[in-house]
GROMACS .gro file of C-alpha atoms in nm:
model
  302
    1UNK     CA    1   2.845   1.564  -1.411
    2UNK     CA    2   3.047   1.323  -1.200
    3UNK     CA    3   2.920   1.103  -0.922
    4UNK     CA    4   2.961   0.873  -0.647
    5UNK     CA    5   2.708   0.624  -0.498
    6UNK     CA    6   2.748   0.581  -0.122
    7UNK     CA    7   2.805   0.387   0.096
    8UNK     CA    8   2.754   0.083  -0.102
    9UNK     CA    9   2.730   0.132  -0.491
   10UNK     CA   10   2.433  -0.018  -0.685
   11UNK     CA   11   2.418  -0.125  -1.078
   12UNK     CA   12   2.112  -0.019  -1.124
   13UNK     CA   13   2.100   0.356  -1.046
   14UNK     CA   14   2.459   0.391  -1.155
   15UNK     CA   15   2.371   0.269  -1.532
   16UNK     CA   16   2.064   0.518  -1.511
   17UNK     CA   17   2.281   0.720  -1.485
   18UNK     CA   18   2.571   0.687  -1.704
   19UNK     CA   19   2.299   0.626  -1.991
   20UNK     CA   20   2.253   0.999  -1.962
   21UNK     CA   21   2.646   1.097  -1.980
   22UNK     CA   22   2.738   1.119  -1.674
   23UNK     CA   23   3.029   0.984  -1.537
   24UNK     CA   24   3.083   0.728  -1.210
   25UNK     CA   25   3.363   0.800  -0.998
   26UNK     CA   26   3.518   0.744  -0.656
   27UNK     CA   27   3.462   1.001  -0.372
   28UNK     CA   28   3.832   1.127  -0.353
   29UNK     CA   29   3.791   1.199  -0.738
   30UNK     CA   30   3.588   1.514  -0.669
   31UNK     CA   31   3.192   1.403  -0.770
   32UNK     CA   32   2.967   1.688  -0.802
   33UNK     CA   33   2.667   1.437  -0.675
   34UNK     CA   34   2.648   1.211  -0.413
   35UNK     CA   35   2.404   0.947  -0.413
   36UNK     CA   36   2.310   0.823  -0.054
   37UNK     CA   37   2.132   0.499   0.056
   38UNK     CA   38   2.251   0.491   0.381
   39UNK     CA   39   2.196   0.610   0.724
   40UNK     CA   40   2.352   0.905   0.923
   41UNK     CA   41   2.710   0.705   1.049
   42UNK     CA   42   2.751   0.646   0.693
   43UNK     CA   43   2.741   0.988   0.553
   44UNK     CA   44   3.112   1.101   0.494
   45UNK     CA   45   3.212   1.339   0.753
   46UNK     CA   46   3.392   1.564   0.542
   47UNK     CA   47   3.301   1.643   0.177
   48UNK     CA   48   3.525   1.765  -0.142
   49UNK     CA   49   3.478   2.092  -0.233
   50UNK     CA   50   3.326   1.992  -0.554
   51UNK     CA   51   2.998   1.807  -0.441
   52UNK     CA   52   2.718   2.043  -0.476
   53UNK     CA   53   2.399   1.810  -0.422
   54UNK     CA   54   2.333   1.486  -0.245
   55UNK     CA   55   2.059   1.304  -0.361
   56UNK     CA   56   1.906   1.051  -0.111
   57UNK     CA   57   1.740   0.722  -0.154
   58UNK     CA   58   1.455   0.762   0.079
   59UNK     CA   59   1.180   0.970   0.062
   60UNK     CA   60   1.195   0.998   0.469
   61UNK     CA   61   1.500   1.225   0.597
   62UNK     CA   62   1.412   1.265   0.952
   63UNK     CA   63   1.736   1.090   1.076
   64UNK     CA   64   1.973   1.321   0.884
   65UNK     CA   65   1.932   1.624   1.054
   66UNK     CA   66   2.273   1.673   1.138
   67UNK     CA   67   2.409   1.607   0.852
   68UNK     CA   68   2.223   1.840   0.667
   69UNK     CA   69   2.311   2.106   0.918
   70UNK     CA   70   2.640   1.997   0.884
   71UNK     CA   71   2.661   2.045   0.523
   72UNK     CA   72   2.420   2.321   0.421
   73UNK     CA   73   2.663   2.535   0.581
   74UNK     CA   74   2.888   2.438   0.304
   75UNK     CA   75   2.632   2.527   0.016
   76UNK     CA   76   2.534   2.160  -0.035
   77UNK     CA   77   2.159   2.117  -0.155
   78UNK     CA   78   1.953   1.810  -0.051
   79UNK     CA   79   1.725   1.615  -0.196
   80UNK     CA   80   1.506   1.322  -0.117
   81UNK     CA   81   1.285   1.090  -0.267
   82UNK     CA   82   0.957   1.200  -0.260
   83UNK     CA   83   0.688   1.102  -0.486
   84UNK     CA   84   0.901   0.883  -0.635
   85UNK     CA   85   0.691   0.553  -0.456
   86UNK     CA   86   0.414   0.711  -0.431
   87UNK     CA   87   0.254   0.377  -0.578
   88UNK     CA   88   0.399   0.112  -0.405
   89UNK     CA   89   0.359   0.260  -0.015
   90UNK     CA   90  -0.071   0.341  -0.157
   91UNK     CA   91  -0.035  -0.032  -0.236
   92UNK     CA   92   0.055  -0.182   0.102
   93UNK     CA   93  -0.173   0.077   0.254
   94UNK     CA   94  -0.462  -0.058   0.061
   95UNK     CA   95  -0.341  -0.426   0.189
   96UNK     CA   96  -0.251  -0.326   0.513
   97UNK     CA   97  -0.628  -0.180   0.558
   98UNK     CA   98  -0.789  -0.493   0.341
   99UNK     CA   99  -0.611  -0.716   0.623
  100UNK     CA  100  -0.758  -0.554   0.946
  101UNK     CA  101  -1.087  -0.509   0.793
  102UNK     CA  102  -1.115  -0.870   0.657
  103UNK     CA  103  -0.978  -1.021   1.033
  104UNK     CA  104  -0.705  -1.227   0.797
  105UNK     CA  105  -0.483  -1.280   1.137
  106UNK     CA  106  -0.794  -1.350   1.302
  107UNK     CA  107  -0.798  -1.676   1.102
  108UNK     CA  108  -0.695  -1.955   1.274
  109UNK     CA  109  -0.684  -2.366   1.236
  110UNK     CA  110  -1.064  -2.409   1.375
  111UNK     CA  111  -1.318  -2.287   1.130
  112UNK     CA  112  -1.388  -1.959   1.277
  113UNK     CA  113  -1.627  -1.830   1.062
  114UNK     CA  114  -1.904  -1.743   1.313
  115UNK     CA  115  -1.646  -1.538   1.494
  116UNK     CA  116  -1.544  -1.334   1.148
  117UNK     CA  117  -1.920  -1.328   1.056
  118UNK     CA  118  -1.932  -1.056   1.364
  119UNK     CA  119  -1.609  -0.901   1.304
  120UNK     CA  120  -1.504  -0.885   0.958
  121UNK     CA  121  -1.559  -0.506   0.814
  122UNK     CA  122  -1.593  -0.403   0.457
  123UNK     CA  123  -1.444  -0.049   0.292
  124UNK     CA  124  -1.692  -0.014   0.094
  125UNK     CA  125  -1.981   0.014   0.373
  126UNK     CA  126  -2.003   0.390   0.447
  127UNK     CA  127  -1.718   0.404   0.580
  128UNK     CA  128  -1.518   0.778   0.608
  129UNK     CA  129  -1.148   0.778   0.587
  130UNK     CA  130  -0.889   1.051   0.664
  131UNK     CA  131  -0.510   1.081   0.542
  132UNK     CA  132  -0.332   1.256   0.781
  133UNK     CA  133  -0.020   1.415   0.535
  134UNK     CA  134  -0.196   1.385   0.239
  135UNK     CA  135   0.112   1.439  -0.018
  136UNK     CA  136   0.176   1.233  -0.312
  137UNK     CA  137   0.133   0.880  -0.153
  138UNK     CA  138  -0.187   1.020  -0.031
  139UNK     CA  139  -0.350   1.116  -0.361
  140UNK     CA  140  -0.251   0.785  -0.538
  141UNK     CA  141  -0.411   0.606  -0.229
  142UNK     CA  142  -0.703   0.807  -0.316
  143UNK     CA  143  -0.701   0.704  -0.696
  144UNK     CA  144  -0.661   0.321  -0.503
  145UNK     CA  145  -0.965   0.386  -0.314
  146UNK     CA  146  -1.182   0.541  -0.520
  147UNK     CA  147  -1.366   0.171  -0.609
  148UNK     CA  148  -1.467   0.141  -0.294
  149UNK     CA  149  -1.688   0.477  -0.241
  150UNK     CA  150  -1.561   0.579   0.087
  151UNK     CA  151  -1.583   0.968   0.202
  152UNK     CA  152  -1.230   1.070   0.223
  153UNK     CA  153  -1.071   1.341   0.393
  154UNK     CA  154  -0.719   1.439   0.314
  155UNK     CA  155  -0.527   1.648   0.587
  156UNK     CA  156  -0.234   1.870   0.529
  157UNK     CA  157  -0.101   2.147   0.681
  158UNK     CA  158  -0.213   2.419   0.407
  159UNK     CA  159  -0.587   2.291   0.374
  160UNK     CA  160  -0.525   2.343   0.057
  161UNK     CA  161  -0.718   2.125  -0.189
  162UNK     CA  162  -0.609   1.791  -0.253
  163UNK     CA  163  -0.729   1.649  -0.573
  164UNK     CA  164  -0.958   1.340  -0.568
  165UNK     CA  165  -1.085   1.414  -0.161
  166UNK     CA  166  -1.418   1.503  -0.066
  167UNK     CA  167  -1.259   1.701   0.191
  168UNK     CA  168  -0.949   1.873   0.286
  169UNK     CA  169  -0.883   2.020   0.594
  170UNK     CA  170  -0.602   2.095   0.856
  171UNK     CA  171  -0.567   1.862   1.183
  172UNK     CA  172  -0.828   1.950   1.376
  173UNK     CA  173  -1.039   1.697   1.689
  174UNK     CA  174  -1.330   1.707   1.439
  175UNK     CA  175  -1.100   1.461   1.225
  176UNK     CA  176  -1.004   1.237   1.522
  177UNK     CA  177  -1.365   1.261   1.630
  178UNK     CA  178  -1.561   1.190   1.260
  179UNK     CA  179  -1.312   0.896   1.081
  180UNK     CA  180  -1.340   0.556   1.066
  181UNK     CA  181  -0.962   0.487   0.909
  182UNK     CA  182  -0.666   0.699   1.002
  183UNK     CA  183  -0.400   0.642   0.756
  184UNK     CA  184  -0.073   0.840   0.852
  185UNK     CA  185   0.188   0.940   0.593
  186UNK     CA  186   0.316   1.210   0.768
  187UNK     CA  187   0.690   1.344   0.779
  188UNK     CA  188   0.845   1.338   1.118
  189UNK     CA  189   0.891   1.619   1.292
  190UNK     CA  190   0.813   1.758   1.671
  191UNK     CA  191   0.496   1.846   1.558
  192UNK     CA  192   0.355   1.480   1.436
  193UNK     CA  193   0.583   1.310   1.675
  194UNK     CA  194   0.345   1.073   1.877
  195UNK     CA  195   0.013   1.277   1.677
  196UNK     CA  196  -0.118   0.924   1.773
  197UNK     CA  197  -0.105   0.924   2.144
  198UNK     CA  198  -0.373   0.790   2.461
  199UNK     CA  199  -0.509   1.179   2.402
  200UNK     CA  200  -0.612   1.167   2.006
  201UNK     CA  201  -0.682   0.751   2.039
  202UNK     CA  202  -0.928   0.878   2.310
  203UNK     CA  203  -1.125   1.091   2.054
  204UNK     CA  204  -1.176   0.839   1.800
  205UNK     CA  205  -1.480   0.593   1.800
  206UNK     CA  206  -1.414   0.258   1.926
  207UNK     CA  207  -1.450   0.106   1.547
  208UNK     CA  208  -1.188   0.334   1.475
  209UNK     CA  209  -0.834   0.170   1.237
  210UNK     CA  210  -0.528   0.342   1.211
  211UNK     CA  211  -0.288   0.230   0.980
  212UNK     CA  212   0.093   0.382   0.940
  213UNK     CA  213   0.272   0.413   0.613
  214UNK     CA  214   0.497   0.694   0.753
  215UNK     CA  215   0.723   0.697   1.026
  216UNK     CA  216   0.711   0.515   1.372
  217UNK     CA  217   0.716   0.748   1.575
  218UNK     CA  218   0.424   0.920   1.440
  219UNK     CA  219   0.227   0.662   1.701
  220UNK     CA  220   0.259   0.662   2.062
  221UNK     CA  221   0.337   0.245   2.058
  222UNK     CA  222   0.227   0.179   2.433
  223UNK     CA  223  -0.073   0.374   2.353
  224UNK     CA  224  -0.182   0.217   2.075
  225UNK     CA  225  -0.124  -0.144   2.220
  226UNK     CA  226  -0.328  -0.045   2.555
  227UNK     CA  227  -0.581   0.054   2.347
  228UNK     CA  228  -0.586  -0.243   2.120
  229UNK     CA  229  -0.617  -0.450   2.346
  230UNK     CA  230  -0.861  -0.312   2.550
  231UNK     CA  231  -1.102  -0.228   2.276
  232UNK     CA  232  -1.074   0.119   2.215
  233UNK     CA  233  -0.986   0.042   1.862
  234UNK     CA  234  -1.100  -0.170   1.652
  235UNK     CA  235  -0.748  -0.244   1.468
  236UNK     CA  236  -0.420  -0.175   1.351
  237UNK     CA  237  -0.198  -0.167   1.049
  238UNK     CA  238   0.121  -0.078   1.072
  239UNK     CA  239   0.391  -0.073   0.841
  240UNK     CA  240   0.652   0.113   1.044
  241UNK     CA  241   0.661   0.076   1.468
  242UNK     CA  242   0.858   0.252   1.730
  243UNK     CA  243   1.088   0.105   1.819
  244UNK     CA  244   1.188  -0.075   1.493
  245UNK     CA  245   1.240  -0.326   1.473
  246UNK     CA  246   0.961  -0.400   1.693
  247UNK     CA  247   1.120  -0.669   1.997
  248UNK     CA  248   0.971  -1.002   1.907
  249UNK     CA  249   0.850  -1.011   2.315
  250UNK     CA  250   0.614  -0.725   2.235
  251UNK     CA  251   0.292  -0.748   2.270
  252UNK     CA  252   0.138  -0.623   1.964
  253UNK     CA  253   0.301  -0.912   1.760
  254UNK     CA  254   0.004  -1.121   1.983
  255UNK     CA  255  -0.279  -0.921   1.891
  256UNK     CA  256  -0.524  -1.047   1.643
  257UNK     CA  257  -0.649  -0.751   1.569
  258UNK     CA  258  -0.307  -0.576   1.439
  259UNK     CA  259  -0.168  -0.660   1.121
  260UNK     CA  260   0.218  -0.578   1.090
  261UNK     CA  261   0.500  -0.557   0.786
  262UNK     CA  262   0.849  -0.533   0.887
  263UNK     CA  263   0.857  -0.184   0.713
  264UNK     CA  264   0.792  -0.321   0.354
  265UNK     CA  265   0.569  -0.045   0.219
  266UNK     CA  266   0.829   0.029  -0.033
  267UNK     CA  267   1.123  -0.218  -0.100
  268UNK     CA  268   1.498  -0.167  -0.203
  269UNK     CA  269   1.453  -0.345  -0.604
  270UNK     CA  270   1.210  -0.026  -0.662
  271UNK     CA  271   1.440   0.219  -0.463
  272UNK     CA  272   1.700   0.123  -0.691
  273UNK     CA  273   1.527   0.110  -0.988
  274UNK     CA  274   1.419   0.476  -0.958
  275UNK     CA  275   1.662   0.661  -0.782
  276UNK     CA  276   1.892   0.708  -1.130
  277UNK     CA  277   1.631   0.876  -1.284
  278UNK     CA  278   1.543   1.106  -1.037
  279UNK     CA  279   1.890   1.225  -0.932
  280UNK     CA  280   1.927   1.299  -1.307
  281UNK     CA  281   1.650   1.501  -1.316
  282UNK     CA  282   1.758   1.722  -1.040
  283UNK     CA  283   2.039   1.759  -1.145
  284UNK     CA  284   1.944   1.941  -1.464
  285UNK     CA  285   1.727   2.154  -1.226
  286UNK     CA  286   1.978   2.209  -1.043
  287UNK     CA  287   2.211   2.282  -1.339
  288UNK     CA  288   2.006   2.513  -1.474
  289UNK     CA  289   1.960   2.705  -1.103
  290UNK     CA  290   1.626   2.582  -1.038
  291UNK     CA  291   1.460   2.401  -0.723
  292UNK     CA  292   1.507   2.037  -0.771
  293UNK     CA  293   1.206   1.853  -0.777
  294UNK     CA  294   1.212   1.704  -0.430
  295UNK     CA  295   1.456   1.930  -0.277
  296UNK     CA  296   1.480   1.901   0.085
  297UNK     CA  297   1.408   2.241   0.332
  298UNK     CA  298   1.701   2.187   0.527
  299UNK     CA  299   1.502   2.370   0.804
  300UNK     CA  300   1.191   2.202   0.799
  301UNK     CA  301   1.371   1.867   0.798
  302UNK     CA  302   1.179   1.685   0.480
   0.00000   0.00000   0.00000
């Protein structure tokens, strides 16, 4: 199999690659894989004939709509990233609740203990916690959380059983309603787009957290600030904001009780150290006519 790595080749996924005989090559020189770690004005507007899949970096696709229209057409396959940091993102979930709960931006240069003695939370105190797009970062965050005792809920859109949860169930206003932690991981679509608005925020109790992992735009940003500051939740962790980057003007950055990473959950060193190994793998699927792994329904967007 020949391949290209676009728009900007890496080592790393390139040697993965060639370790399993196949063979690196310039775009014009008619790869049968594209590797993409870019965004939508970098994806080549014309393909060669001979490129059958591209694999993608990222395990979020939203923003490529177009192109896969574009290129479906054509009999190109997709396929993203999913799963593949399924550990890291659980990770900076687990920190990104630890730091809300524990006040840690609360602390400031006057020893504010008395203040932190009122409002510091712990997970482990009956709390109830519900993943909204409980996939594979979802069930390593519950393996992550399992220490710490907590009733957790995972919600998909199936309601199938998700192993590790003590419940799973679709989206409903019982889970807005019943949850102290709200951890979203959900693809974006025009279904979860703003699935955090003034609406849903309204339903949850005022000790209420939501932390998200997933996309932006999953969280209606004015409502969440408005209700930040005005009490109507208790905090905020958020990994990803709309817009993004978040203006350094706005004012969640001055709110003590949201915690925010510039969209760190996962980081490029592990992208690249990855990727090479899973675009091998689907190939072979591929190769051998199968679904790849993390294949991407073109329609569904993810």
């Amino acid at each position: 199999m020949k391949f290209t790595f676009l728009p900007k080749p890496k080592d790393e996924p390139i040697a993965a690659l060639e370790a399993e005989g196949h063979q690196h090559v310039a775009l014009e020189d008619n790869p049968d894989m594209i590797l993409f770690g870019g965004g939508p004005g970098d994806f080549p507007d014309q393909l060669p004939d001979s490129v059958k899949v591209v694999q993608i970096q990222y395990a979020g696709v939203e923003n490529l709509q177009d192109v896969f229209a574009k290129h479906a057409a054509n009999g190109v396959r997709f396929a993203n990233a999913g799963g593949l940091y399924d550990d890291t993102v659980a990770e900076s979930t687990l920190a990104l609740l630890l730091a809300v709960e524990h006040r840690m931006k609360a602390v400031d240069r006057e020893w504010n203990n008395t203040q932190l003695f009122k409002e510091k939370q712990y997970l482990f105190d009956n709390k109830k916690l519900a993943i909204i797009g409980a996939g594979g970062i979802g069930k390593t965050l519950i393996r992550f959380l399992e220490p710490f005792g907590m009733e957790i809920t995972a919600v998909n859109r199936s309601g199938n059983p998700v192993e590790g949860a003590d419940h799973t169930v679709t989206l409903s206003d019982d889970v807005w309603a019943n949850h102290d932690y709200f951890v979203l991981i959900a693809p974006l679509t025009e279904e979860t787009r703003h699935m955090v608005n003034a609406e849903t925020i309204g339903k949850m109790p005022d000790s209420a957290v939501v932390v998200n992992v997933g996309r932006g735009p999953l969280v209606d940003t004015q409502a969440l600030t408005q209700a930040l500051a005005d009490g109507h939740l208790r905090g905020a962790g958020l990994d990803v904001t709309e817009p993004e980057p978040l203006p350094a003007d706005h004012d969640l950055w001055g709110l003590d009780n949201c915690v925010i990473t510039p969209h760190v959950a996962n980081i490029p060193r592990f992208m690249e150290r990855r990727i090479g190994g899973l675009a091998a793998k689907n190939w072979e699927l591929y190769a051998a006519g199968e679904k790849m792994a993390t294949e991407v329904d073109v329609d569904a967007g993810y």
